[in-house]
Amino acid sequence: MKNILKSIYFSFFILALAGCKKDFIALNPISNANEENFYKTEDDFTNAIYGAYSSLKSNGIYNDYMQLVGDLRSDNTEMGSTASSRFAFYELSQFQVQQTSEIVESIWKDHYVGIRRANTILSRINDAGISQNSKNRITAESQFLRALYYFNLVRVFGNVPLVTKSIQTIEESYTYGRTDVKTVYNQIIEDLLNAAPALPLTVKGEEGRATQGAANALLGKVYLTLHDYQNAKTSLEKVISSKQYDILPDYSSLWNADAKNHKESIFEVQFKTNLTASTGSQFTERYTPYLFPNLPYSSTAGGYNIPREDLINAYEATDLRKNASLKENYTKKDGTVVRGLEGRYTYKFHDMPVKGGGADDNWPVLRYADVLLMYAESLNEISFTTDGEAFKQLNAIRKRAGLPEKTFSNANPLLAINSQEEFRTAIEKERRVEFAFEGHRWFDLLRTGKAIAILGPKIKTGLVAEQLLLPIPLSQIDVNPDNIKQNPGYQ
C-alpha cells in the first residue's frame, strides 16, 4: 500500500507542520523559509497532502474525541469511572464541559491545524510546476479535507472562524471572528461540489485517500443535516450508482482489524499498530471495561464508552449486530464474572494491541450502510411511498442483521410501517444500532431535533438548548477577545 500510505500519512510531516498550541485558531503560518523551500515538487505536494490527512489521526479528531462526543453526549454510552483523570469525559457525558477543557481545546486546535494544512496547499499549488493531473487531485483532496474539518467544527461549536486562505502573518490571524453557520455550510458544500468530480473513483494501493464516493457521501450527509433532502438524495444516488461499494454480508467482519478498507468502506482513517504506538489507534484502550485485568499493557485503562442499558435494550432479540458491537460482561482469569457497569464494554474495535494506543483498527468515517440509510431517510422525507425504494434500503440493512423485513400494513405491529412518521422512527432506531459506538448517535439526535427530548430526562441536571454546542476554548477568547465571543451559557 504505497509504503503504508507514506508511513500512515507521513509522520515526519506531522512534526514539521505541528504549529504552536497557543496560536490563535492554530492557523499561524509556519516559517516562510520552510514554506518557500518546501512547496516545489510533486513529491513535496504529495507529502503535504499526507500531512493534511494526518490531522485526522489527532486526539481532537478521530483518534479519540470526535467519536466520544458522538456517543458520550448521547443515550448510547456513559463513563465507567469518574476518576480525576477521566473527569473531563464525565463532564462531557453530563453536558457540563468547561471552557478550559482539554477536550474542546484539542478539537478546536487539531481541526484548525488540518484546515491550515489544506489552505497552505491550495494557496501554493496553482503556481507549482507539477502535472495537471496531480494538481487537480491534490486540490480536490485539500477541498474534501477542509470540508470535513469544517463540518465537524460547525456541528460542535456553531459559528466558527471561516478561513479559506493561507495566513501570512500572526497579526492577520487575529482579524478573524466567528462566521455564521450558514456561511460555513455554504463553503463546505462548495468545497465538496468542486472536489467530487476531480477525485478518483478508486484508490487501490493508496487506501485512506479521498475518492468521488467519499466526497459525495459526505456531501449527502451535509445536505441531510441541513434538511435539504432533494440534494441529499442526488448526492447519495451518485455513490450508489457508481457501483464501487456494497455492504459486507457479515456485520462482525467489519470490525476485524485485518480487514481494513473493505468493500463497505468509503472513507476511513488509517492506523497501523507498532511497538511505539505512534501510528496505532487507542480505541481498544479506551473501550475495554474499566480496570480491565486482561490488557497486556495496562490494567488501569478502559471504561470510556460503556454501553448504556437503554442501548442494549434497543437491539431486537435476534439482532446479530448486538454481539458484534458490545458485551454485557466478562470473565476474569480466576473465573469471576463481572457484570453491570463495570462489566459492560464496547466490543467494536477490540483489537488487543501490543502497547496501549497501538491498536491496528482504522476509524470508519463513512460506510456504505450509512449511505443506504441516509438515502432511505431522504426518500421518505421527500415522499412516503409504501414498500418503495426507501423500504428496500432499510430492509437491506436489517437483512444483514438477521432481522425480518419491515413493510407497509404488516400483520405484525412491530414490523409495520404505515406512515412517514413511523418510517422516520424506524430509520432512527436502525441507525442507532447499526452505527453504535461509531460517533453518529449524538449528531443524529442533533439534526433531527430530538436531543433535548430524549436526553434531557437522562442528564442529572437536565438539558437546555444552550448546551447543545460545546464552549469555545477559553484560550482562543483570551488571545482574541475583540473577535471571538463565548457561546451562550458558558460565560
PDB file of C-alpha atoms in Angstrom, residues 331-490:
ATOM      1  CA  THR A 331     -14.786 -13.289  32.971  1.00  0.00           C
ATOM      2  CA  LYS A 332     -11.649 -12.702  34.995  1.00  0.00           C
ATOM      3  CA  LYS A 333      -8.788 -15.176  34.963  1.00  0.00           C
ATOM      4  CA  ASP A 334      -9.997 -16.580  38.296  1.00  0.00           C
ATOM      5  CA  GLY A 335     -13.406 -17.344  36.801  1.00  0.00           C
ATOM      6  CA  THR A 336     -15.252 -14.410  38.365  1.00  0.00           C
ATOM      7  CA  VAL A 337     -17.889 -12.944  36.048  1.00  0.00           C
ATOM      8  CA  VAL A 338     -18.064  -9.142  36.106  1.00  0.00           C
ATOM      9  CA  ARG A 339     -21.460  -7.664  35.225  1.00  0.00           C
ATOM     10  CA  GLY A 340     -23.221  -4.324  35.349  1.00  0.00           C
ATOM     11  CA  LEU A 341     -21.499  -1.007  34.680  1.00  0.00           C
ATOM     12  CA  GLU A 342     -18.048  -2.482  35.320  1.00  0.00           C
ATOM     13  CA  GLY A 343     -18.669  -5.470  33.068  1.00  0.00           C
ATOM     14  CA  ARG A 344     -20.252  -3.859  30.007  1.00  0.00           C
ATOM     15  CA  TYR A 345     -17.981  -2.670  27.222  1.00  0.00           C
ATOM     16  CA  THR A 346     -17.733  -1.731  23.557  1.00  0.00           C
ATOM     17  CA  TYR A 347     -16.627  -4.734  21.520  1.00  0.00           C
ATOM     18  CA  LYS A 348     -16.223  -2.991  18.190  1.00  0.00           C
ATOM     19  CA  PHE A 349     -12.579  -2.070  17.565  1.00  0.00           C
ATOM     20  CA  HIS A 350     -11.485  -4.706  20.096  1.00  0.00           C
ATOM     21  CA  ASP A 351      -8.033  -5.341  18.674  1.00  0.00           C
ATOM     22  CA  MET A 352      -5.727  -6.174  21.563  1.00  0.00           C
ATOM     23  CA  PRO A 353      -2.533  -4.224  20.793  1.00  0.00           C
ATOM     24  CA  VAL A 354       0.995  -4.833  21.937  1.00  0.00           C
ATOM     25  CA  LYS A 355       1.059  -1.393  23.522  1.00  0.00           C
ATOM     26  CA  GLY A 356      -1.571   0.994  24.820  1.00  0.00           C
ATOM     27  CA  GLY A 357      -2.625   3.277  21.979  1.00  0.00           C
ATOM     28  CA  GLY A 358      -1.035   0.975  19.438  1.00  0.00           C
ATOM     29  CA  ALA A 359      -4.034  -0.930  18.087  1.00  0.00           C
ATOM     30  CA  ASP A 360      -4.471  -1.739  14.410  1.00  0.00           C
ATOM     31  CA  ASP A 361      -8.082  -0.610  13.939  1.00  0.00           C
ATOM     32  CA  ASN A 362      -8.920   2.057  11.390  1.00  0.00           C
ATOM     33  CA  TRP A 363     -11.688   4.539  12.112  1.00  0.00           C
ATOM     34  CA  PRO A 364     -14.710   4.397   9.743  1.00  0.00           C
ATOM     35  CA  VAL A 365     -15.799   7.931   8.871  1.00  0.00           C
ATOM     36  CA  LEU A 366     -18.147   6.906   6.038  1.00  0.00           C
ATOM     37  CA  ARG A 367     -19.633   3.449   5.416  1.00  0.00           C
ATOM     38  CA  TYR A 368     -21.890   2.328   2.583  1.00  0.00           C
ATOM     39  CA  ALA A 369     -24.530   1.269   5.118  1.00  0.00           C
ATOM     40  CA  ASP A 370     -24.655   4.923   6.167  1.00  0.00           C
ATOM     41  CA  VAL A 371     -25.227   5.945   2.556  1.00  0.00           C
ATOM     42  CA  LEU A 372     -28.126   3.485   2.185  1.00  0.00           C
ATOM     43  CA  LEU A 373     -29.846   4.597   5.384  1.00  0.00           C
ATOM     44  CA  MET A 374     -29.330   8.295   4.605  1.00  0.00           C
ATOM     45  CA  TYR A 375     -30.738   7.651   1.140  1.00  0.00           C
ATOM     46  CA  ALA A 376     -33.773   5.895   2.617  1.00  0.00           C
ATOM     47  CA  GLU A 377     -34.281   8.784   5.024  1.00  0.00           C
ATOM     48  CA  SER A 378     -34.079  11.347   2.216  1.00  0.00           C
ATOM     49  CA  LEU A 379     -36.588   9.448   0.078  1.00  0.00           C
ATOM     50  CA  ASN A 380     -39.032   9.234   2.961  1.00  0.00           C
ATOM     51  CA  GLU A 381     -38.743  12.946   3.714  1.00  0.00           C
ATOM     52  CA  ILE A 382     -39.404  13.788   0.077  1.00  0.00           C
ATOM     53  CA  SER A 383     -42.407  11.481  -0.151  1.00  0.00           C
ATOM     54  CA  PHE A 384     -43.547   8.451   1.829  1.00  0.00           C
ATOM     55  CA  THR A 385     -44.078   5.569  -0.596  1.00  0.00           C
ATOM     56  CA  THR A 386     -45.471   2.291   0.685  1.00  0.00           C
ATOM     57  CA  ASP A 387     -42.942  -0.529   0.260  1.00  0.00           C
ATOM     58  CA  GLY A 388     -40.905   1.644  -2.102  1.00  0.00           C
ATOM     59  CA  GLU A 389     -37.169   2.203  -2.547  1.00  0.00           C
ATOM     60  CA  ALA A 390     -36.750   3.577   0.965  1.00  0.00           C
ATOM     61  CA  PHE A 391     -38.146   0.335   2.399  1.00  0.00           C
ATOM     62  CA  LYS A 392     -35.773  -1.637   0.177  1.00  0.00           C
ATOM     63  CA  GLN A 393     -32.681   0.125   1.526  1.00  0.00           C
ATOM     64  CA  LEU A 394     -33.846  -0.094   5.134  1.00  0.00           C
ATOM     65  CA  ASN A 395     -34.515  -3.810   4.789  1.00  0.00           C
ATOM     66  CA  ALA A 396     -31.154  -4.475   3.142  1.00  0.00           C
ATOM     67  CA  ILE A 397     -29.519  -3.348   6.379  1.00  0.00           C
ATOM     68  CA  ARG A 398     -31.974  -5.331   8.502  1.00  0.00           C
ATOM     69  CA  LYS A 399     -31.465  -8.481   6.449  1.00  0.00           C
ATOM     70  CA  ARG A 400     -27.735  -8.470   7.124  1.00  0.00           C
ATOM     71  CA  ALA A 401     -28.503  -8.131  10.827  1.00  0.00           C
ATOM     72  CA  GLY A 402     -30.640 -11.282  10.673  1.00  0.00           C
ATOM     73  CA  LEU A 403     -33.878  -9.356  11.118  1.00  0.00           C
ATOM     74  CA  PRO A 404     -37.200  -9.664   9.263  1.00  0.00           C
ATOM     75  CA  GLU A 405     -38.305  -7.000   6.823  1.00  0.00           C
ATOM     76  CA  LYS A 406     -40.454  -4.070   7.822  1.00  0.00           C
ATOM     77  CA  THR A 407     -43.340  -3.450   5.434  1.00  0.00           C
ATOM     78  CA  PHE A 408     -46.470  -1.384   4.987  1.00  0.00           C
ATOM     79  CA  SER A 409     -49.510  -2.863   6.766  1.00  0.00           C
ATOM     80  CA  ASN A 410     -47.532  -5.785   8.155  1.00  0.00           C
ATOM     81  CA  ALA A 411     -49.695  -8.069  10.303  1.00  0.00           C
ATOM     82  CA  ASN A 412     -47.012  -7.906  12.984  1.00  0.00           C
ATOM     83  CA  PRO A 413     -47.283  -4.416  14.513  1.00  0.00           C
ATOM     84  CA  LEU A 414     -43.572  -4.484  15.395  1.00  0.00           C
ATOM     85  CA  LEU A 415     -42.739  -4.834  11.694  1.00  0.00           C
ATOM     86  CA  ALA A 416     -45.349  -2.461  10.279  1.00  0.00           C
ATOM     87  CA  ILE A 417     -44.520   0.992   8.917  1.00  0.00           C
ATOM     88  CA  ASN A 418     -47.733   2.749   7.963  1.00  0.00           C
ATOM     89  CA  SER A 419     -46.762   6.418   7.720  1.00  0.00           C
ATOM     90  CA  GLN A 420     -43.946   8.831   7.055  1.00  0.00           C
ATOM     91  CA  GLU A 421     -43.530   9.428  10.785  1.00  0.00           C
ATOM     92  CA  GLU A 422     -43.310   5.706  11.511  1.00  0.00           C
ATOM     93  CA  PHE A 423     -40.641   5.377   8.828  1.00  0.00           C
ATOM     94  CA  ARG A 424     -38.679   8.193  10.488  1.00  0.00           C
ATOM     95  CA  THR A 425     -38.801   6.288  13.756  1.00  0.00           C
ATOM     96  CA  ALA A 426     -37.701   3.075  12.041  1.00  0.00           C
ATOM     97  CA  ILE A 427     -34.709   4.809  10.444  1.00  0.00           C
ATOM     98  CA  GLU A 428     -33.696   6.430  13.725  1.00  0.00           C
ATOM     99  CA  LYS A 429     -33.802   3.080  15.523  1.00  0.00           C
ATOM    100  CA  GLU A 430     -31.891   1.336  12.752  1.00  0.00           C
ATOM    101  CA  ARG A 431     -29.182   3.972  12.648  1.00  0.00           C
ATOM    102  CA  ARG A 432     -28.746   3.791  16.391  1.00  0.00           C
ATOM    103  CA  VAL A 433     -27.868   0.096  16.485  1.00  0.00           C
ATOM    104  CA  GLU A 434     -26.133  -0.066  13.096  1.00  0.00           C
ATOM    105  CA  PHE A 435     -23.683   2.724  13.999  1.00  0.00           C
ATOM    106  CA  ALA A 436     -23.441   2.243  17.761  1.00  0.00           C
ATOM    107  CA  PHE A 437     -20.035   3.394  19.093  1.00  0.00           C
ATOM    108  CA  GLU A 438     -19.084   4.954  15.737  1.00  0.00           C
ATOM    109  CA  GLY A 439     -19.796   8.517  16.850  1.00  0.00           C
ATOM    110  CA  HIS A 440     -23.064   9.033  14.941  1.00  0.00           C
ATOM    111  CA  ARG A 441     -25.813   8.983  17.561  1.00  0.00           C
ATOM    112  CA  TRP A 442     -25.359  12.471  19.047  1.00  0.00           C
ATOM    113  CA  PHE A 443     -25.225  14.115  15.642  1.00  0.00           C
ATOM    114  CA  ASP A 444     -28.323  12.187  14.528  1.00  0.00           C
ATOM    115  CA  LEU A 445     -30.226  13.411  17.593  1.00  0.00           C
ATOM    116  CA  LEU A 446     -28.978  16.932  16.955  1.00  0.00           C
ATOM    117  CA  ARG A 447     -30.005  17.143  13.302  1.00  0.00           C
ATOM    118  CA  THR A 448     -33.429  15.563  13.929  1.00  0.00           C
ATOM    119  CA  GLY A 449     -34.129  17.980  16.784  1.00  0.00           C
ATOM    120  CA  LYS A 450     -34.670  15.216  19.333  1.00  0.00           C
ATOM    121  CA  ALA A 451     -31.629  15.689  21.550  1.00  0.00           C
ATOM    122  CA  ILE A 452     -33.341  17.585  24.367  1.00  0.00           C
ATOM    123  CA  ALA A 453     -36.468  15.406  24.467  1.00  0.00           C
ATOM    124  CA  ILE A 454     -34.525  12.133  24.515  1.00  0.00           C
ATOM    125  CA  LEU A 455     -31.507  13.116  26.594  1.00  0.00           C
ATOM    126  CA  GLY A 456     -32.991  15.660  28.995  1.00  0.00           C
ATOM    127  CA  PRO A 457     -34.506  13.052  31.345  1.00  0.00           C
ATOM    128  CA  LYS A 458     -31.227  11.088  31.370  1.00  0.00           C
ATOM    129  CA  ILE A 459     -28.981  14.002  32.367  1.00  0.00           C
ATOM    130  CA  LYS A 460     -28.757  14.703  36.106  1.00  0.00           C
ATOM    131  CA  THR A 461     -29.118  18.461  35.698  1.00  0.00           C
ATOM    132  CA  GLY A 462     -31.382  18.334  32.652  1.00  0.00           C
ATOM    133  CA  LEU A 463     -30.566  19.660  29.186  1.00  0.00           C
ATOM    134  CA  VAL A 464     -31.265  23.039  27.588  1.00  0.00           C
ATOM    135  CA  ALA A 465     -30.647  24.385  24.090  1.00  0.00           C
ATOM    136  CA  GLU A 466     -27.515  26.317  25.094  1.00  0.00           C
ATOM    137  CA  GLN A 467     -25.794  23.037  25.990  1.00  0.00           C
ATOM    138  CA  LEU A 468     -26.167  21.565  22.510  1.00  0.00           C
ATOM    139  CA  LEU A 469     -22.963  23.326  21.465  1.00  0.00           C
ATOM    140  CA  LEU A 470     -19.616  22.918  23.177  1.00  0.00           C
ATOM    141  CA  PRO A 471     -17.900  26.011  24.603  1.00  0.00           C
ATOM    142  CA  ILE A 472     -15.301  27.865  22.587  1.00  0.00           C
ATOM    143  CA  PRO A 473     -11.898  27.188  24.200  1.00  0.00           C
ATOM    144  CA  LEU A 474     -11.144  29.973  26.658  1.00  0.00           C
ATOM    145  CA  SER A 475      -7.604  30.219  25.302  1.00  0.00           C
ATOM    146  CA  GLN A 476      -8.993  31.375  21.949  1.00  0.00           C
ATOM    147  CA  ILE A 477     -11.103  34.067  23.578  1.00  0.00           C
ATOM    148  CA  ASP A 478      -8.195  35.239  25.721  1.00  0.00           C
ATOM    149  CA  VAL A 479      -5.922  35.848  22.732  1.00  0.00           C
ATOM    150  CA  ASN A 480      -8.605  37.443  20.539  1.00  0.00           C
ATOM    151  CA  PRO A 481     -11.304  38.872  22.845  1.00  0.00           C
ATOM    152  CA  ASP A 482     -12.461  41.508  20.363  1.00  0.00           C
ATOM    153  CA  ASN A 483     -13.478  38.989  17.693  1.00  0.00           C
ATOM    154  CA  ILE A 484     -14.153  35.711  19.498  1.00  0.00           C
ATOM    155  CA  LYS A 485     -17.065  35.593  21.945  1.00  0.00           C
ATOM    156  CA  GLN A 486     -18.163  32.623  24.010  1.00  0.00           C
ATOM    157  CA  ASN A 487     -21.219  30.514  23.210  1.00  0.00           C
ATOM    158  CA  PRO A 488     -24.251  31.383  25.376  1.00  0.00           C
ATOM    159  CA  GLY A 489     -24.384  29.557  28.683  1.00  0.00           C
ATOM    160  CA  TYR A 490     -20.626  29.238  29.145  1.00  0.00           C
TER     161      TYR A 490
END
